[in-house]
Each structure stands twice: as C-alpha cells, then as structure tokens.
Amino acid sequence: MEHNNNNNNPNRNPNPIRNPLSSSAPVWPTIDGALGLTEEDSVSYARNFYNFGFALLPLLWAVNCFYFWPVLRHSRSFPRIRPYVVGSAIGLTVFTALLCSWALTFSLGGERLFGPVWDQLVMYNLADRLGLTTWS
C-alpha cells in the first residue's frame, strides 16, 4: 500500500503544528492544564498570591511563579494575569538577593566585620547569657 501526501485528502489536519504542546501561545494559564483553574479564577489567585507575598510570605511569590509558569514563559499570553506573575518573579528575585546577602554578611563577616557588637547580634550565646546552660 502506498502512502500518498496530496492536498486533496478530506481528513487533512488544518493545523500545521503537529504537536499542540509546542505551540508558542499556551492554552491554559496554569501548569496543570485543563485540570487547573479557569482564566477568571486564575486572575484572582495570581492577584492574591502576589499581594500576600508582600505580607512577608515570599514563598507565595515562588508558588505564583511555579503555578503560572506558562504565563511567565510566554510574554504575550494572558495579559490580565501576567502583571501579577511578573511582579511575583521580581519580588522573589529581590527577596532572594536580600536574604542571600544578609546570610553571607553574617556568615563570612562575623566578628571581623562587626567587632565587639558581634556578641550582642548572635543568638548562639543567648542560653549562656540567660543562665540556661548551668546544670543544677
């Protein structure tokens, strides 16, 4: 049997893209596709994750970036959701940079950087100061 690829095939797929997952625009705003949220619900969730991230819960910014990854990845998709997801990505990046710089300052600088104030800044000698280490 011979395989013919002519244009007169009545069952021809009008979509030239063979794999629908490789298209440039996502169909669903969330990573779980059809099982996820509708676009209306997605706007509400993305806004809430973004706003609550400012309440010192930057983990919600990370969740927002992960859950709405298709929106973050494609710049022209879902314009109502995108500002919240991009804002979450920026907030998470700034928070991570500040947290890493703070941790590195204390771990690398230590007593050499802070001098005699170092004893009041560190918490590992708190039990000694409160007298909790004596066995009675």
Short mmCIF file of C-alpha atoms in Angstrom, two decimals, residues 20-21 23-30 69-78:
data_model
loop_
_atom_site.label_atom_id
_atom_site.label_comp_id
_atom_site.label_asym_id
_atom_site.label_seq_id
_atom_site.Cartn_x
_atom_site.Cartn_y
_atom_site.Cartn_z
CA PRO A 20 -0.11 21.13 20.16
CA LEU A 21 2.20 21.37 23.19
CA SER A 23 2.82 26.00 20.05
CA SER A 24 4.01 29.46 21.01
CA ALA A 25 0.93 30.51 22.99
CA PRO A 26 -0.31 28.41 25.91
CA VAL A 27 -3.94 27.36 26.04
CA TRP A 28 -4.12 27.17 29.84
CA PRO A 29 -2.74 29.72 32.33
CA THR A 30 -1.60 27.11 34.87
CA TRP A 69 4.73 29.19 34.63
CA PRO A 70 3.02 29.20 31.18
CA VAL A 71 2.04 32.84 31.74
CA LEU A 72 5.57 33.75 32.86
CA ARG A 73 7.19 31.90 29.97
CA HIS A 74 5.11 33.40 27.13
CA SER A 75 5.20 37.19 27.08
CA ARG A 76 2.00 37.73 25.08
CA SER A 77 -0.23 35.27 26.90
CA PHE A 78 -2.95 36.11 29.40
#
